[in-house]
Amino acid sequence: MAAWKDNIRRVVPYVPGEQPKEPDIIKLNTNENPYGPTPRIKGISDDPDMLRLYPDPSISLLVDELARYHGVDSSQIFVGVGSDDVLAMSFMTFFNSDKPILFPDVTYSFYDVWADLFRIPYERPLLDDSFRLVKEDYYKDNGGIVFPNPNAPTGIYEPIETIEDIVKNNQDSIVIIDEAYIDFGGESALPLINKYDNLVIVRTFSKSRSMAGLRIGYAISNPELIKALNDVKYSYNSYTMNRPSIIMGAESVKDEEYFRNTINMVIKTREEFVEAVGALGFSCLPSATNFVFAKHEFIPAKDIFLAAKEAKIYVRYFDSPRINNYLRISIGTDEEMTTFVNFLKEFVSSYNKDSLN
Amino acid sequence: MAAWKDNIRRVVPYVPGEQPKEPDIIKLNTNENPYGPTPRIKGISDDPDMLRLYPDPSISLLVDELARYHGVDSSQIFVGVGSDDVLAMSFMTFFNSDKPILFPDVTYSFYDVWADLFRIPYERPLLDDSFRLVKEDYYKDNGGIVFPNPNAPTGIYEPIETIEDIVKNNQDSIVIIDEAYIDFGGESALPLINKYDNLVIVRTFSKSRSMAGLRIGYAISNPELIKALNDVKYSYNSYTMNRPSIIMGAESVKDEEYFRNTINMVIKTREEFVEAVGALGFSCLPSATNFVFAKHEFIPAKDIFLAAKEAKIYVRYFDSPRINNYLRISIGTDEEMTTFVNFLKEFVSSYNKDSLN
């Protein structure tokens, strides 16, 4: 065997939700927004000069717009290729202790993959039986803390007081709050960055801003931590964001009205969907996101998942302990959700008949 | 001091060439292509659905097109956010030995930055006095080898026989040949991937394909090494390439005629420029790229660099040992190069007068 084989970094990669290529499917499996992004982006990449020149490595157009939007200084914003890029870079930048980092047992399934990639030790305190965070589990020696709020795939939002307690009790660690879904219901921990120097907030354009296809995420923190992130980024790839993304991202931030409208539509559809499937024997965890985490009173989640896929409706199923009887269902348009509810109605009633026979 | 400060990865980042924001400058400092990319890309990102959905994480549209173009299997292509992303990921994936990796003393100034970021030991064999690679310097125990061919910032192309000797004499190491500039003159080492299992070729869309602003790079190798790269990529960020980039990249690969035409224009302008500045006392290293590395017989490079910048013409100056009397000049349009030659003509003649006074 060639010696170079010993020097390859061997990893078990993250498995993203399916991106099926066939047309005419209803896609409720990767928490995309059913509405397009701001129409202001039309035509932006038609200028050839736009593409032949390198992008601004400091991404200042978008950074400045985000700083204005959040009422912080531009030195407090770091932009990356989706929040996954921002999180990966944060792990590489901040989690270099020998002590384990902490994140919940049920959470975004990329955290342990990054920890393995960068050889960071980790521990996973259990959520309680209602999938709530037990904050005291994070009051121990650690090399860093990361969790989403609202959590994924449960959709549950933890109150800001819980977040503050965890940040306050860990002033020797960097605490990363992944707020990918915060625009759909929760209160952001953002104001806490003025009070604590160990807090990093991560956001994405993929959900509330309908730009999953563009890959934009960002971190908000104090200038010292943002500089550390930028130093690592400039040591990895100076030009991560392409030119159309920078301009389109900035246009999205400017169009507040469109942004609020689409969020409100998603929330309204979510509440109607929760009620409709409740009548069919489903219970949904309380969601502050653009998806619901639902289980049926007697039909195994996997059966529903497979039957829905057969009917060209894709939802997400995780074959993992504690959550393998749940489905994560992204909120689509009213029409898509009605089609899905009708499918479920029929599936549940025929399942009932089958079990009676 | 908070304990988390000890756990931050401290790095000295790469410094990219300036991307000045003022208009009306002649930009010959970052090896961009003066001609736009294929006009086939117009309007591609105007479809809102294009942006609201996640990209295909396997980037198959572009991967398949590149595989067809190069006559290899799709399992032999890895695509990333510019060749910097591909190289960074290759360092992380392949260079995990305790032995030093090897690259030349005068070369792309990102290699040592990546080595430092990932804590990879390295040694830098000296190029000879004509800035040529001394292949025997690479016949020793190492953890991997990387260099560009043609080299940057010298522009010098090493014959394929030299490359093969280095690959052949290092079958226990991964050898990465960074062919960012190969389309402007050299013969690719690509056929060697069928003969040696330790070779990775890296390419970019930023130079010959005029798409620096889009960020597309790729690696070509055997399926085993490409899988290792993909595993690391999927452990870092599943969705690195945004949707417009994937489609626009594929359109570029399809438009062979446009591609060949712009390359030929750049080469023609380069040869004319070399001749014109030769008459002004400049000598240029033999270039197989879209830039020339030039020094004047008696005027210090830094003086020319600063005066040109004053005249709104940006070229690249490296304040590094051995090359601090050279300028790296990207090839622009005929018109831009004529303006620059006229500037140089005047500058050299007034410099002569000044020194005579």
CSV table of C-alpha atoms in Angstrom, one decimal, chain A residues 1-17 19 21 27 30-37 41-58 60-61 81-82 84-85 88-89 91-98 110 113-114 117-119 142-143 170-174 197-198 204 206-207 210-215 222 224-225 228 230-245 248 336, chain B residues 1-17 19 21 27 30-37 41-58 60-61 81-82 84-85 88-89 91-98 110 113-114 117-119 142-143 170-174 197-198 204 206-207 210-215 222 224-225 228 230-245 248 336:
chain,number,residue,atom,x,y,z
A,1,MET,CA,0.0,0.0,0.0
A,2,ALA,CA,1.3,3.4,-0.9
A,3,ALA,CA,2.4,5.4,2.1
A,4,TRP,CA,0.2,8.4,1.2
A,5,LYS,CA,-2.9,6.4,2.1
A,6,ASP,CA,-1.9,6.8,5.7
A,7,ASN,CA,-1.8,10.6,5.4
A,8,ILE,CA,-5.4,11.0,4.1
A,9,ARG,CA,-7.8,12.6,6.5
A,10,ARG,CA,-10.6,10.0,6.8
A,11,VAL,CA,-14.0,11.3,7.8
A,12,VAL,CA,-17.6,10.2,7.9
A,13,PRO,CA,-19.3,13.1,6.0
A,14,TYR,CA,-22.6,14.8,6.8
A,15,VAL,CA,-25.5,13.6,4.7
A,16,PRO,CA,-27.6,16.5,3.5
A,17,GLY,CA,-31.3,16.1,2.7
A,19,GLN,CA,-32.1,17.2,-3.7
A,21,LYS,CA,-33.8,16.2,-9.8
A,27,LYS,CA,-40.2,19.4,-1.7
A,30,THR,CA,-34.7,20.7,3.4
A,31,ASN,CA,-36.4,23.7,4.9
A,32,GLU,CA,-36.3,25.9,1.9
A,33,ASN,CA,-38.6,28.9,1.6
A,34,PRO,CA,-41.4,28.3,-0.8
A,35,TYR,CA,-41.3,31.9,-2.0
A,36,GLY,CA,-38.6,33.4,-4.1
A,37,PRO,CA,-36.1,36.0,-2.8
A,41,ILE,CA,-32.2,40.8,-7.8
A,42,LYS,CA,-33.2,40.4,-11.4
A,43,GLY,CA,-30.5,40.8,-14.0
A,44,ILE,CA,-27.7,41.4,-11.5
A,45,SER,CA,-25.2,38.9,-13.0
A,46,ASP,CA,-25.8,39.9,-16.7
A,47,ASP,CA,-22.9,42.3,-16.7
A,48,PRO,CA,-19.8,40.4,-17.9
A,49,ASP,CA,-17.4,42.6,-16.0
A,50,MET,CA,-19.3,41.4,-12.9
A,51,LEU,CA,-17.9,37.9,-13.5
A,52,ARG,CA,-14.5,38.4,-15.0
A,53,LEU,CA,-13.2,40.4,-11.9
A,54,TYR,CA,-12.4,39.0,-8.5
A,55,PRO,CA,-15.0,39.8,-5.8
A,56,ASP,CA,-14.2,42.2,-3.0
A,57,PRO,CA,-12.5,39.9,-0.5
A,58,SER,CA,-13.8,42.0,2.4
A,60,SER,CA,-18.0,45.1,2.3
A,61,LEU,CA,-21.1,45.9,0.4
A,81,VAL,CA,-20.7,30.6,2.0
A,82,GLY,CA,-23.9,29.7,3.9
A,84,ASP,CA,-22.4,25.9,7.3
A,85,ASP,CA,-19.2,27.7,6.1
A,88,ALA,CA,-17.1,25.2,10.0
A,89,MET,CA,-14.8,28.2,10.1
A,91,PHE,CA,-15.2,25.5,14.8
A,92,MET,CA,-11.7,25.8,13.2
A,93,THR,CA,-11.1,29.2,14.7
A,94,PHE,CA,-12.5,29.0,18.2
A,95,PHE,CA,-12.5,25.3,19.3
A,96,ASN,CA,-8.9,24.5,19.8
A,97,SER,CA,-9.0,23.4,23.4
A,98,ASP,CA,-8.3,19.8,24.6
A,110,PHE,CA,-23.4,18.7,11.2
A,113,VAL,CA,-19.1,16.0,11.7
A,114,TRP,CA,-17.2,19.2,12.1
A,117,LEU,CA,-13.1,16.7,10.9
A,118,PHE,CA,-11.1,19.1,13.0
A,119,ARG,CA,-10.5,16.4,15.7
A,142,ASN,CA,-15.6,22.7,28.3
A,143,GLY,CA,-13.8,23.8,25.2
A,170,ASN,CA,-19.3,30.0,30.4
A,171,GLN,CA,-17.2,33.1,30.2
A,172,ASP,CA,-14.1,31.0,29.6
A,173,SER,CA,-15.6,29.5,26.5
A,174,ILE,CA,-16.9,30.7,23.2
A,197,ASP,CA,-17.4,39.0,24.9
A,198,ASN,CA,-17.7,35.2,24.4
A,204,THR,CA,-28.3,32.3,7.3
A,206,SER,CA,-31.2,30.2,3.2
A,207,LYS,CA,-34.4,30.1,5.2
A,210,SER,CA,-35.2,32.4,0.4
A,211,MET,CA,-31.6,32.3,-0.8
A,212,ALA,CA,-30.5,28.7,-0.1
A,213,GLY,CA,-29.3,28.5,-3.7
A,214,LEU,CA,-26.9,31.5,-3.3
A,215,ARG,CA,-25.1,30.3,-0.1
A,222,ASN,CA,-17.5,41.6,18.9
A,224,GLU,CA,-12.0,40.7,18.3
A,225,LEU,CA,-13.8,37.4,17.5
A,228,ALA,CA,-10.1,36.0,14.4
A,230,ASN,CA,-11.6,36.8,9.1
A,231,ASP,CA,-7.9,35.9,9.7
A,232,VAL,CA,-8.8,32.2,9.4
A,233,LYS,CA,-10.9,32.9,6.3
A,234,TYR,CA,-8.1,34.8,4.6
A,235,SER,CA,-5.8,31.9,5.4
A,236,TYR,CA,-8.2,29.5,3.8
A,237,ASN,CA,-9.8,31.2,0.8
A,238,SER,CA,-9.7,35.0,0.3
A,239,TYR,CA,-12.6,35.1,-2.1
A,240,THR,CA,-15.3,32.9,-0.7
A,241,MET,CA,-18.3,34.9,-1.8
A,242,ASN,CA,-18.9,35.4,-5.5
A,243,ARG,CA,-19.8,38.7,-6.9
A,244,PRO,CA,-23.5,38.1,-7.7
A,245,SER,CA,-24.1,36.7,-4.2
A,248,MET,CA,-28.0,40.0,-4.4
A,336,GLU,CA,-48.4,22.4,-1.3
B,1,MET,CA,-7.6,37.3,30.3
B,2,ALA,CA,-10.5,35.0,29.3
B,3,ALA,CA,-9.4,31.4,28.8
B,4,TRP,CA,-11.0,31.2,25.4
B,5,LYS,CA,-8.3,33.5,24.0
B,6,ASP,CA,-5.9,30.6,24.3
B,7,ASN,CA,-8.1,28.5,22.2
B,8,ILE,CA,-8.3,30.7,19.1
B,9,ARG,CA,-6.4,29.6,16.1
B,10,ARG,CA,-3.9,32.4,15.4
B,11,VAL,CA,-2.7,32.8,11.8
B,12,VAL,CA,-1.0,35.2,9.5
B,13,PRO,CA,-3.4,35.4,6.6
B,14,TYR,CA,-2.7,35.6,2.9
B,15,VAL,CA,-2.9,39.1,1.4
B,16,PRO,CA,-4.6,39.1,-1.9
B,17,GLY,CA,-3.9,41.7,-4.6
B,19,GLN,CA,-9.4,45.1,-5.4
B,21,LYS,CA,-13.2,50.2,-5.8
B,27,LYS,CA,-6.3,46.7,-13.4
B,30,THR,CA,-4.6,40.1,-10.1
B,31,ASN,CA,-4.4,38.2,-13.3
B,32,GLU,CA,-8.0,38.6,-14.3
B,33,ASN,CA,-9.0,38.1,-17.9
B,34,PRO,CA,-9.8,41.3,-19.7
B,35,TYR,CA,-12.6,39.7,-21.7
B,36,GLY,CA,-15.9,38.6,-20.2
B,37,PRO,CA,-17.0,35.0,-19.9
B,41,ILE,CA,-24.6,32.9,-19.2
B,42,LYS,CA,-27.0,35.9,-19.6
B,43,GLY,CA,-30.1,35.8,-17.5
B,44,ILE,CA,-29.3,32.5,-15.7
B,45,SER,CA,-30.0,33.7,-12.2
B,46,ASP,CA,-33.3,35.5,-13.0
B,47,ASP,CA,-35.4,32.6,-12.2
B,48,PRO,CA,-36.4,32.9,-8.5
B,49,ASP,CA,-36.7,29.2,-8.0
B,50,MET,CA,-33.1,29.0,-9.0
B,51,LEU,CA,-32.2,30.8,-5.8
B,52,ARG,CA,-34.7,29.7,-3.2
B,53,LEU,CA,-33.7,26.0,-3.5
B,54,TYR,CA,-30.4,24.4,-2.3
B,55,PRO,CA,-27.9,23.6,-5.0
B,56,ASP,CA,-27.1,20.1,-6.0
B,57,PRO,CA,-24.4,19.2,-3.4
B,58,SER,CA,-22.8,16.8,-5.9
B,60,SER,CA,-23.2,17.0,-11.1
B,61,LEU,CA,-24.1,19.3,-14.0
B,81,VAL,CA,-15.1,27.7,-4.7
B,82,GLY,CA,-12.2,28.7,-6.8
B,84,ASP,CA,-8.0,28.3,-3.5
B,85,ASP,CA,-10.8,26.3,-2.0
B,88,ALA,CA,-7.1,24.4,0.9
B,89,MET,CA,-9.2,21.3,0.9
B,91,PHE,CA,-4.0,20.4,2.0
B,92,MET,CA,-6.5,19.4,4.7
B,93,THR,CA,-7.2,16.1,3.0
B,94,PHE,CA,-3.8,14.8,1.8
B,95,PHE,CA,-1.1,16.5,3.9
B,96,ASN,CA,-1.5,14.8,7.3
B,97,SER,CA,2.0,13.4,7.6
B,98,ASP,CA,4.6,14.5,10.2
B,110,PHE,CA,-0.8,30.9,-0.4
B,113,VAL,CA,-0.4,30.2,4.6
B,114,TRP,CA,-2.4,26.9,4.2
B,117,LEU,CA,-3.3,27.2,9.1
B,118,PHE,CA,-3.4,23.3,9.1
B,119,ARG,CA,-0.1,23.1,11.1
B,142,ASN,CA,8.4,14.3,2.4
B,143,GLY,CA,4.7,14.6,3.4
B,170,ASN,CA,7.5,10.4,-5.0
B,171,GLN,CA,5.1,7.5,-5.2
B,172,ASP,CA,4.7,7.6,-1.4
B,173,SER,CA,3.4,11.2,-1.5
B,174,ILE,CA,0.6,13.0,-3.0
B,197,ASP,CA,-2.1,7.1,-8.5
B,198,ASN,CA,-0.5,9.9,-6.4
B,204,THR,CA,-9.5,27.3,-12.1
B,206,SER,CA,-10.7,32.5,-12.9
B,207,LYS,CA,-8.1,33.0,-15.6
B,210,SER,CA,-12.8,34.8,-17.2
B,211,MET,CA,-14.9,33.9,-14.2
B,212,ALA,CA,-12.8,35.1,-11.2
B,213,GLY,CA,-16.0,36.7,-9.9
B,214,LEU,CA,-17.8,33.4,-9.8
B,215,ARG,CA,-15.3,31.3,-7.9
B,222,ASN,CA,-8.2,9.2,-9.7
B,224,GLU,CA,-9.9,7.3,-4.8
B,225,LEU,CA,-8.3,10.7,-4.2
B,228,ALA,CA,-11.3,11.5,-0.2
B,230,ASN,CA,-15.4,14.9,-1.5
B,231,ASP,CA,-15.6,13.3,2.0
B,232,VAL,CA,-13.8,16.2,3.5
B,233,LYS,CA,-15.9,18.7,1.6
B,234,TYR,CA,-19.1,17.0,2.7
B,235,SER,CA,-17.7,17.2,6.3
B,236,TYR,CA,-17.0,20.9,5.9
B,237,ASN,CA,-19.8,22.4,3.8
B,238,SER,CA,-22.2,20.3,1.7
B,239,TYR,CA,-23.3,23.2,-0.5
B,240,THR,CA,-20.2,25.1,-1.5
B,241,MET,CA,-21.2,26.0,-5.1
B,242,ASN,CA,-24.1,28.2,-5.6
B,243,ARG,CA,-26.7,27.5,-8.2
B,244,PRO,CA,-25.9,30.2,-10.7
B,245,SER,CA,-22.2,29.3,-10.6
B,248,MET,CA,-22.8,29.3,-15.6
B,336,GLU,CA,-5.0,48.8,-21.8
